[in-house]
């Protein structure tokens, strides 16, 4: 039987980041188990926006540290993250101004580069936009986007260079517990004896957690990204835009393509991450394009080039669940990132490695993300309740 000091379940950006950071700490023999291939799940379906505009202070802190890692990925990890700095605009309705002001003030206090801009400055930053006269407008100059594939494979490559072991096409079939502590992980390739398991299974968090008798309130929900081909050049000179009025987000992509997604939530439906339609519904693509054209009229002439659908892993408060089981020694979890996982993964890996190796995260306090918060009435409060993905 194979032996390991820790087994990480999930080979997306989250699992590879955790595995790398454990290996960097010389935690011992670390095995990463992935049922398909590295970055084959929800990570590869991300729109990959990197931003620090968050309404909850602990998540904003995480986003700032994670962005710094992505900016310096070659030095921190090795390889490239594909990070492109475009800046980011947030367009909010007048009735959201108070919440936006609180968010900007809090973000600035944390050291995030952010501030309000006026309509004239928006015209300079993005000449194609038409913004309401009374909108609240925020600009982050150091936001942008990166490459999930490059980040996940970069972490996996650095992990193996440090002696870590990757088991692809290996499904976890059981998590064995004896006398209140982790004893082994059963897989399709055999058992791995271990004292620590980290669940980083994305939209599969619920069923994987149940293998250990752990109820992780994570709903897998199908979400779509639409790709548009506009009849005009559209490149990285244009910033990422989060529009809380039209309820869309969009960014440039290689080849003069626009990536377009939805910020409207509240009626999300549960789905099966193993069986779902991986292309956007035509009606949704048309609706998102129409909403985009309210903000960028020229986009009304854009052709729908395609797109993809993936799975969000949504928690009740749209924030992650991170920590260790109170009942089972050696069982840890890092799940439920609700559309934020890619941009937060670099620092989540650092924090979970600290949690596993030292018994507590020290770079940042992850207590606000503990599983027990839901039962304690301590769910995190969102500044934009109808736009959980912006959180």
Short mmCIF file of C-alpha atoms in Angstrom, two decimals:
data_model
loop_
_atom_site.label_atom_id
_atom_site.label_comp_id
_atom_site.label_asym_id
_atom_site.label_seq_id
_atom_site.Cartn_x
_atom_site.Cartn_y
_atom_site.Cartn_z
CA UNK A 1 0.00 0.00 0.00
CA UNK A 2 1.25 3.46 -0.89
CA UNK A 3 2.17 5.80 1.98
CA UNK A 4 1.80 9.59 2.09
CA UNK A 5 2.03 12.33 4.70
CA UNK A 6 -0.77 14.18 2.93
CA UNK A 7 -3.19 13.50 0.09
CA UNK A 8 -4.71 16.43 -1.80
CA UNK A 9 -7.93 15.61 -3.66
CA UNK A 10 -8.46 17.70 -6.80
CA UNK A 11 -6.13 18.72 -9.62
CA UNK A 12 -7.43 22.19 -10.45
CA UNK A 13 -5.74 25.46 -9.58
CA UNK A 14 -6.77 25.03 -5.93
CA UNK A 15 -5.46 21.50 -5.43
CA UNK A 16 -2.23 22.11 -7.34
CA UNK A 17 -1.58 25.30 -5.36
CA UNK A 18 -2.12 23.49 -2.04
CA UNK A 19 0.04 20.55 -3.08
CA UNK A 20 2.87 22.83 -4.24
CA UNK A 21 2.83 24.85 -1.04
CA UNK A 22 2.89 21.71 1.12
CA UNK A 23 5.85 20.41 -0.87
CA UNK A 24 7.61 23.76 -0.59
CA UNK A 25 7.28 23.49 3.18
CA UNK A 26 8.92 20.04 3.02
CA UNK A 27 5.86 18.54 4.68
CA UNK A 28 6.86 15.06 3.57
CA UNK A 29 5.49 12.77 0.91
CA UNK A 30 2.54 14.58 -0.68
CA UNK A 31 0.28 12.93 -3.26
CA UNK A 32 -2.13 14.88 -5.48
CA UNK A 33 -5.05 12.79 -6.72
CA UNK A 34 -7.10 13.88 -9.75
CA UNK A 35 -9.85 11.76 -11.31
CA UNK A 36 -9.19 13.12 -14.82
CA UNK A 37 -6.28 15.38 -15.78
CA UNK A 38 -4.74 18.53 -14.30
CA UNK A 39 -7.03 21.53 -14.95
CA UNK A 40 -9.64 19.36 -16.66
CA UNK A 41 -12.51 20.45 -14.43
CA UNK A 42 -13.97 23.79 -13.45
CA UNK A 43 -10.58 25.57 -13.39
CA UNK A 44 -10.27 25.22 -17.14
CA UNK A 45 -13.71 26.79 -17.60
CA UNK A 46 -12.90 29.96 -15.66
CA UNK A 47 -13.12 33.42 -17.22
CA UNK A 48 -9.84 33.95 -15.30
CA UNK A 49 -10.42 37.54 -14.23
CA UNK A 50 -7.95 38.73 -11.59
CA UNK A 51 -9.32 41.52 -9.40
CA UNK A 52 -9.26 42.77 -5.83
CA UNK A 53 -12.66 44.50 -5.66
CA UNK A 54 -14.37 42.45 -2.93
CA UNK A 55 -17.01 43.49 -0.42
CA UNK A 56 -15.83 41.24 2.45
CA UNK A 57 -12.51 42.26 4.08
CA UNK A 58 -11.00 38.75 4.45
CA UNK A 59 -11.68 37.94 0.81
CA UNK A 60 -10.28 41.30 -0.32
CA UNK A 61 -7.11 40.55 1.66
CA UNK A 62 -6.84 37.16 -0.02
CA UNK A 63 -7.38 38.67 -3.46
CA UNK A 64 -4.61 41.23 -3.00
CA UNK A 65 -2.04 38.65 -1.90
CA UNK A 66 -3.11 36.26 -4.66
CA UNK A 67 -2.80 38.92 -7.36
CA UNK A 68 0.74 39.69 -6.20
CA UNK A 69 1.65 36.03 -6.58
CA UNK A 70 0.18 35.90 -10.09
CA UNK A 71 2.06 39.08 -11.02
CA UNK A 72 5.33 37.43 -9.89
CA UNK A 73 4.51 33.82 -10.75
CA UNK A 74 7.79 33.03 -12.47
CA UNK A 75 9.74 34.00 -9.36
CA UNK A 76 7.26 32.57 -6.84
CA UNK A 77 6.50 29.27 -8.56
CA UNK A 78 8.19 29.00 -11.94
CA UNK A 79 6.76 29.26 -15.42
CA UNK A 80 4.24 31.88 -16.45
CA UNK A 81 0.75 32.68 -15.18
CA UNK A 82 -0.32 34.45 -18.37
CA UNK A 83 -1.21 37.50 -16.27
CA UNK A 84 -2.19 40.54 -18.36
CA UNK A 85 -2.76 43.89 -16.66
CA UNK A 86 -5.72 45.62 -18.26
CA UNK A 87 -7.23 47.47 -15.31
CA UNK A 88 -10.84 46.98 -14.30
CA UNK A 89 -13.92 49.20 -14.21
CA UNK A 90 -16.90 48.63 -11.94
CA UNK A 91 -20.19 50.26 -12.99
CA UNK A 92 -22.80 50.38 -10.22
CA UNK A 93 -26.32 51.80 -9.98
CA UNK A 94 -27.06 54.90 -7.86
CA UNK A 95 -28.84 52.80 -5.24
CA UNK A 96 -25.64 50.76 -4.87
CA UNK A 97 -23.43 53.81 -4.28
CA UNK A 98 -23.37 53.49 -0.50
CA UNK A 99 -22.28 49.84 -0.68
CA UNK A 100 -19.70 50.68 -3.34
CA UNK A 101 -18.31 53.53 -1.25
CA UNK A 102 -17.95 51.20 1.74
CA UNK A 103 -16.19 48.65 -0.43
CA UNK A 104 -13.77 51.14 -1.99
CA UNK A 105 -12.97 52.66 1.39
CA UNK A 106 -12.32 49.23 2.92
CA UNK A 107 -10.27 48.07 -0.07
CA UNK A 108 -8.10 51.19 0.04
CA UNK A 109 -7.48 50.70 3.78
CA UNK A 110 -6.15 47.23 2.96
CA UNK A 111 -3.67 48.67 0.46
CA UNK A 112 -5.62 47.86 -2.69
CA UNK A 113 -5.10 50.31 -5.54
CA UNK A 114 -8.63 51.53 -6.21
CA UNK A 115 -10.68 54.70 -6.48
CA UNK A 116 -13.67 56.43 -8.01
CA UNK A 117 -13.51 57.85 -11.51
CA UNK A 118 -15.88 60.14 -13.40
CA UNK A 119 -17.54 59.65 -16.78
CA UNK A 120 -14.83 61.61 -18.60
CA UNK A 121 -12.16 59.30 -17.17
CA UNK A 122 -14.25 56.27 -18.17
CA UNK A 123 -14.38 57.58 -21.76
CA UNK A 124 -10.58 57.73 -21.73
CA UNK A 125 -10.23 54.23 -20.23
CA UNK A 126 -12.90 52.61 -22.42
CA UNK A 127 -14.15 54.88 -25.25
CA UNK A 128 -16.82 52.37 -26.31
CA UNK A 129 -18.77 52.49 -23.04
CA UNK A 130 -21.88 54.52 -22.38
CA UNK A 131 -22.38 54.86 -18.63
CA UNK A 132 -25.37 56.31 -16.76
CA UNK A 133 -24.91 59.88 -15.61
CA UNK A 134 -25.47 58.98 -11.95
CA UNK A 135 -23.60 55.66 -11.87
CA UNK A 136 -20.95 54.90 -9.25
CA UNK A 137 -17.73 54.22 -11.20
CA UNK A 138 -14.65 52.51 -9.75
CA UNK A 139 -11.30 51.78 -11.38
CA UNK A 140 -8.60 49.29 -10.34
CA UNK A 141 -5.47 49.87 -12.44
CA UNK A 142 -3.70 46.59 -11.58
CA UNK A 143 -6.50 44.12 -12.29
CA UNK A 144 -6.61 41.96 -15.40
CA UNK A 145 -6.76 38.31 -16.32
CA UNK A 146 -4.49 35.25 -16.48
CA UNK A 147 -4.36 31.66 -17.74
CA UNK A 148 -5.88 28.86 -15.62
CA UNK A 149 -4.07 26.20 -17.63
CA UNK A 150 -0.69 27.89 -17.22
CA UNK A 151 -1.24 28.41 -13.50
CA UNK A 152 -2.45 24.89 -12.71
CA UNK A 153 0.21 23.16 -14.81
CA UNK A 154 2.84 25.54 -13.43
CA UNK A 155 1.94 24.55 -9.88
CA UNK A 156 1.81 20.85 -10.80
CA UNK A 157 5.20 21.01 -12.52
CA UNK A 158 6.80 22.84 -9.57
CA UNK A 159 5.16 20.37 -7.16
CA UNK A 160 6.67 17.36 -8.90
CA UNK A 161 10.06 19.10 -9.11
CA UNK A 162 9.96 19.30 -5.31
CA UNK A 163 9.29 15.57 -5.07
CA UNK A 164 5.49 15.63 -5.07
CA UNK A 165 3.54 12.84 -6.74
CA UNK A 166 0.62 13.45 -9.13
CA UNK A 167 -1.90 10.65 -9.71
CA UNK A 168 -4.05 11.57 -12.72
CA UNK A 169 -7.00 9.48 -13.93
CA UNK A 170 -7.33 8.27 -10.36
CA UNK A 171 -10.72 8.60 -8.69
CA UNK A 172 -11.14 8.78 -4.94
CA UNK A 173 -13.61 6.10 -3.85
CA UNK A 174 -13.34 6.35 -0.07
CA UNK A 175 -11.82 8.22 2.85
CA UNK A 176 -11.03 5.90 5.73
CA UNK A 177 -11.21 7.04 9.35
CA UNK A 178 -10.18 5.18 12.49
CA UNK A 179 -10.62 6.40 16.06
CA UNK A 180 -11.54 9.89 14.90
CA UNK A 181 -8.62 10.47 12.60
CA UNK A 182 -7.76 10.03 8.92
CA UNK A 183 -6.18 6.68 8.14
CA UNK A 184 -6.23 6.24 4.36
CA UNK A 185 -7.68 7.29 1.02
CA UNK A 186 -9.13 4.59 -1.22
CA UNK A 187 -8.72 5.25 -4.94
CA UNK A 188 -9.37 3.48 -8.22
CA UNK A 189 -5.63 2.71 -8.27
CA UNK A 190 -5.39 1.41 -4.70
CA UNK A 191 -5.22 2.66 -1.11
CA UNK A 192 -2.95 5.43 0.14
CA UNK A 193 -2.24 5.41 3.87
CA UNK A 194 -2.05 8.97 5.17
CA UNK A 195 -2.66 11.12 8.22
CA UNK A 196 -3.89 14.17 6.31
CA UNK A 197 -6.44 14.68 3.54
CA UNK A 198 -7.21 18.03 1.92
CA UNK A 199 -10.47 18.17 -0.04
CA UNK A 200 -10.04 20.64 -2.92
CA UNK A 201 -12.56 19.00 -5.23
CA UNK A 202 -14.37 22.08 -6.54
CA UNK A 203 -17.94 21.26 -7.63
CA UNK A 204 -17.41 17.66 -6.45
CA UNK A 205 -16.86 18.91 -2.87
CA UNK A 206 -20.22 17.64 -1.62
CA UNK A 207 -19.88 13.98 -2.65
CA UNK A 208 -16.17 13.85 -1.73
CA UNK A 209 -16.91 15.34 1.69
CA UNK A 210 -19.60 12.72 2.26
CA UNK A 211 -16.98 10.00 1.82
CA UNK A 212 -15.63 11.21 5.17
CA UNK A 213 -19.06 11.90 6.68
CA UNK A 214 -18.53 15.65 6.22
CA UNK A 215 -21.44 17.80 5.05
CA UNK A 216 -19.99 20.57 2.88
CA UNK A 217 -22.81 22.92 1.78
CA UNK A 218 -21.54 23.39 -1.76
CA UNK A 219 -23.95 23.45 -4.70
CA UNK A 220 -22.58 22.65 -8.14
CA UNK A 221 -24.30 25.00 -10.59
CA UNK A 222 -23.82 25.34 -14.35
CA UNK A 223 -22.67 28.78 -15.47
CA UNK A 224 -21.73 30.01 -18.93
CA UNK A 225 -19.21 32.26 -20.63
CA UNK A 226 -20.10 33.59 -24.10
CA UNK A 227 -17.49 34.59 -26.66
CA UNK A 228 -18.29 37.44 -29.06
CA UNK A 229 -16.47 38.50 -32.21
CA UNK A 230 -17.04 42.25 -32.63
CA UNK A 231 -16.71 44.04 -36.00
CA UNK A 232 -14.01 46.26 -34.49
CA UNK A 233 -10.61 45.65 -32.84
CA UNK A 234 -10.94 44.72 -29.17
CA UNK A 235 -7.71 44.02 -27.31
CA UNK A 236 -5.94 44.45 -24.01
CA UNK A 237 -6.07 48.23 -24.22
CA UNK A 238 -9.65 47.80 -22.94
CA UNK A 239 -10.13 47.07 -19.23
CA UNK A 240 -12.11 44.28 -17.65
CA UNK A 241 -15.61 45.60 -16.86
CA UNK A 242 -17.98 44.47 -14.11
CA UNK A 243 -21.37 46.06 -14.76
CA UNK A 244 -23.73 45.74 -11.80
CA UNK A 245 -26.42 47.68 -13.68
CA UNK A 246 -26.65 45.51 -16.81
CA UNK A 247 -25.55 42.54 -14.68
CA UNK A 248 -22.73 41.37 -16.92
CA UNK A 249 -18.96 41.19 -16.81
CA UNK A 250 -16.70 41.20 -19.85
CA UNK A 251 -13.07 41.30 -20.83
CA UNK A 252 -10.83 41.14 -23.89
CA UNK A 253 -9.40 37.85 -25.07
CA UNK A 254 -6.71 36.94 -27.57
CA UNK A 255 -7.81 37.35 -31.17
CA UNK A 256 -9.99 40.44 -30.65
CA UNK A 257 -12.64 38.40 -28.87
CA UNK A 258 -14.89 39.53 -26.00
CA UNK A 259 -15.49 37.14 -23.09
CA UNK A 260 -18.91 37.80 -21.59
CA UNK A 261 -20.49 36.44 -18.41
CA UNK A 262 -23.39 36.90 -16.04
CA UNK A 263 -23.40 38.60 -12.62
CA UNK A 264 -27.14 38.05 -12.06
CA UNK A 265 -27.66 35.37 -9.43
CA UNK A 266 -30.29 34.22 -6.98
CA UNK A 267 -32.05 31.60 -9.08
CA UNK A 268 -29.04 29.34 -9.67
CA UNK A 269 -29.97 25.69 -10.08
CA UNK A 270 -28.06 22.63 -8.87
CA UNK A 271 -26.38 20.51 -11.51
CA UNK A 272 -24.24 17.45 -12.00
CA UNK A 273 -20.56 18.28 -12.66
CA UNK A 274 -20.15 14.95 -14.44
CA UNK A 275 -23.10 15.42 -16.79
CA UNK A 276 -24.01 18.83 -18.19
CA UNK A 277 -24.23 20.74 -21.46
CA UNK A 278 -20.84 22.42 -21.87
CA UNK A 279 -21.98 25.11 -24.33
CA UNK A 280 -24.08 28.20 -23.50
CA UNK A 281 -27.79 28.09 -24.22
CA UNK A 282 -28.48 30.21 -27.34
CA UNK A 283 -31.18 32.18 -25.51
CA UNK A 284 -28.77 33.07 -22.69
CA UNK A 285 -26.05 34.07 -25.17
CA UNK A 286 -28.50 36.39 -26.93
CA UNK A 287 -29.73 37.86 -23.64
CA UNK A 288 -26.20 38.52 -22.32
CA UNK A 289 -25.25 40.15 -25.63
CA UNK A 290 -28.31 42.40 -25.43
CA UNK A 291 -27.43 43.39 -21.85
CA UNK A 292 -23.85 44.09 -22.90
CA UNK A 293 -25.05 46.34 -25.72
CA UNK A 294 -26.76 48.59 -23.18
CA UNK A 295 -23.32 49.43 -21.84
CA UNK A 296 -21.35 49.07 -25.07
CA UNK A 297 -23.74 49.87 -27.95
CA UNK A 298 -21.22 48.85 -30.59
CA UNK A 299 -21.38 45.29 -29.25
CA UNK A 300 -24.90 44.94 -30.65
CA UNK A 301 -23.24 44.17 -34.00
CA UNK A 302 -20.94 41.51 -32.54
CA UNK A 303 -21.39 37.92 -33.64
CA UNK A 304 -21.71 35.14 -31.10
CA UNK A 305 -18.58 33.08 -31.71
CA UNK A 306 -19.28 30.38 -29.12
CA UNK A 307 -18.33 29.98 -25.49
CA UNK A 308 -18.43 27.31 -22.84
CA UNK A 309 -20.22 26.25 -19.69
CA UNK A 310 -18.64 25.08 -16.46
CA UNK A 311 -19.60 24.58 -12.85
CA UNK A 312 -19.55 27.09 -10.03
CA UNK A 313 -19.26 25.60 -6.54
CA UNK A 314 -21.67 27.87 -4.67
CA UNK A 315 -21.88 28.20 -0.88
CA UNK A 316 -24.78 29.84 1.00
CA UNK A 317 -22.86 33.13 1.37
CA UNK A 318 -20.89 32.95 -1.91
CA UNK A 319 -17.59 32.73 0.01
CA UNK A 320 -15.20 29.80 0.39
CA UNK A 321 -15.15 27.15 3.09
CA UNK A 322 -11.62 26.63 4.41
CA UNK A 323 -10.25 24.93 7.48
CA UNK A 324 -10.10 21.61 9.29
CA UNK A 325 -12.76 19.26 10.59
CA UNK A 326 -13.61 19.73 14.25
CA UNK A 327 -14.41 16.03 14.59
CA UNK A 328 -11.90 14.19 12.40
CA UNK A 329 -8.19 14.81 12.91
CA UNK A 330 -6.28 15.29 9.69
CA UNK A 331 -9.32 16.15 7.54
CA UNK A 332 -9.10 19.55 5.86
CA UNK A 333 -11.18 21.34 3.24
CA UNK A 334 -10.73 24.18 0.78
CA UNK A 335 -13.89 24.37 -1.31
CA UNK A 336 -16.88 26.48 -2.32
CA UNK A 337 -15.15 29.41 -3.98
CA UNK A 338 -18.33 30.41 -5.84
CA UNK A 339 -16.67 31.74 -8.99
CA UNK A 340 -13.68 33.27 -7.15
CA UNK A 341 -11.44 30.19 -7.08
CA UNK A 342 -8.98 30.97 -9.85
CA UNK A 343 -8.04 34.42 -8.61
CA UNK A 344 -7.80 33.29 -4.96
CA UNK A 345 -6.05 29.94 -5.47
CA UNK A 346 -2.47 31.21 -5.17
CA UNK A 347 -2.97 32.45 -1.61
CA UNK A 348 -5.46 29.73 -0.66
CA UNK A 349 -2.67 27.22 -1.28
CA UNK A 350 -0.35 29.09 1.08
CA UNK A 351 -3.02 29.30 3.78
CA UNK A 352 -4.03 25.65 3.57
CA UNK A 353 -0.41 24.49 3.68
CA UNK A 354 -0.03 26.47 6.90
CA UNK A 355 -3.28 25.01 8.23
CA UNK A 356 -2.16 21.44 7.56
CA UNK A 357 1.47 21.78 8.63
CA UNK A 358 1.09 24.13 11.62
CA UNK A 359 -2.49 23.58 12.71
CA UNK A 360 -3.48 27.12 11.79
CA UNK A 361 -3.05 29.56 8.91
CA UNK A 362 -0.81 32.47 9.83
CA UNK A 363 -0.43 34.57 6.68
CA UNK A 364 -4.12 35.45 7.05
CA UNK A 365 -6.78 34.37 9.52
CA UNK A 366 -9.09 31.88 7.79
CA UNK A 367 -11.46 31.52 10.77
CA UNK A 368 -14.15 33.57 8.94
CA UNK A 369 -14.28 30.77 6.34
CA UNK A 370 -14.75 27.90 8.79
CA UNK A 371 -17.50 25.42 7.97
CA UNK A 372 -19.17 25.98 11.33
CA UNK A 373 -20.01 29.62 10.51
CA UNK A 374 -23.26 28.64 8.86
CA UNK A 375 -24.57 26.84 11.94
CA UNK A 376 -23.32 29.65 14.17
CA UNK A 377 -25.15 32.37 12.23
CA UNK A 378 -21.80 33.85 11.16
CA UNK A 379 -22.18 33.65 7.40
CA UNK A 380 -20.24 36.36 5.60
CA UNK A 381 -22.28 39.35 4.52
CA UNK A 382 -22.18 40.43 0.88
CA UNK A 383 -22.11 44.05 -0.16
CA UNK A 384 -23.90 43.31 -3.45
CA UNK A 385 -26.51 40.66 -2.51
CA UNK A 386 -27.77 40.01 -6.05
CA UNK A 387 -24.27 39.64 -7.48
CA UNK A 388 -22.70 36.91 -5.37
CA UNK A 389 -20.02 36.26 -7.96
CA UNK A 390 -18.72 39.80 -7.28
CA UNK A 391 -19.03 39.25 -3.47
#
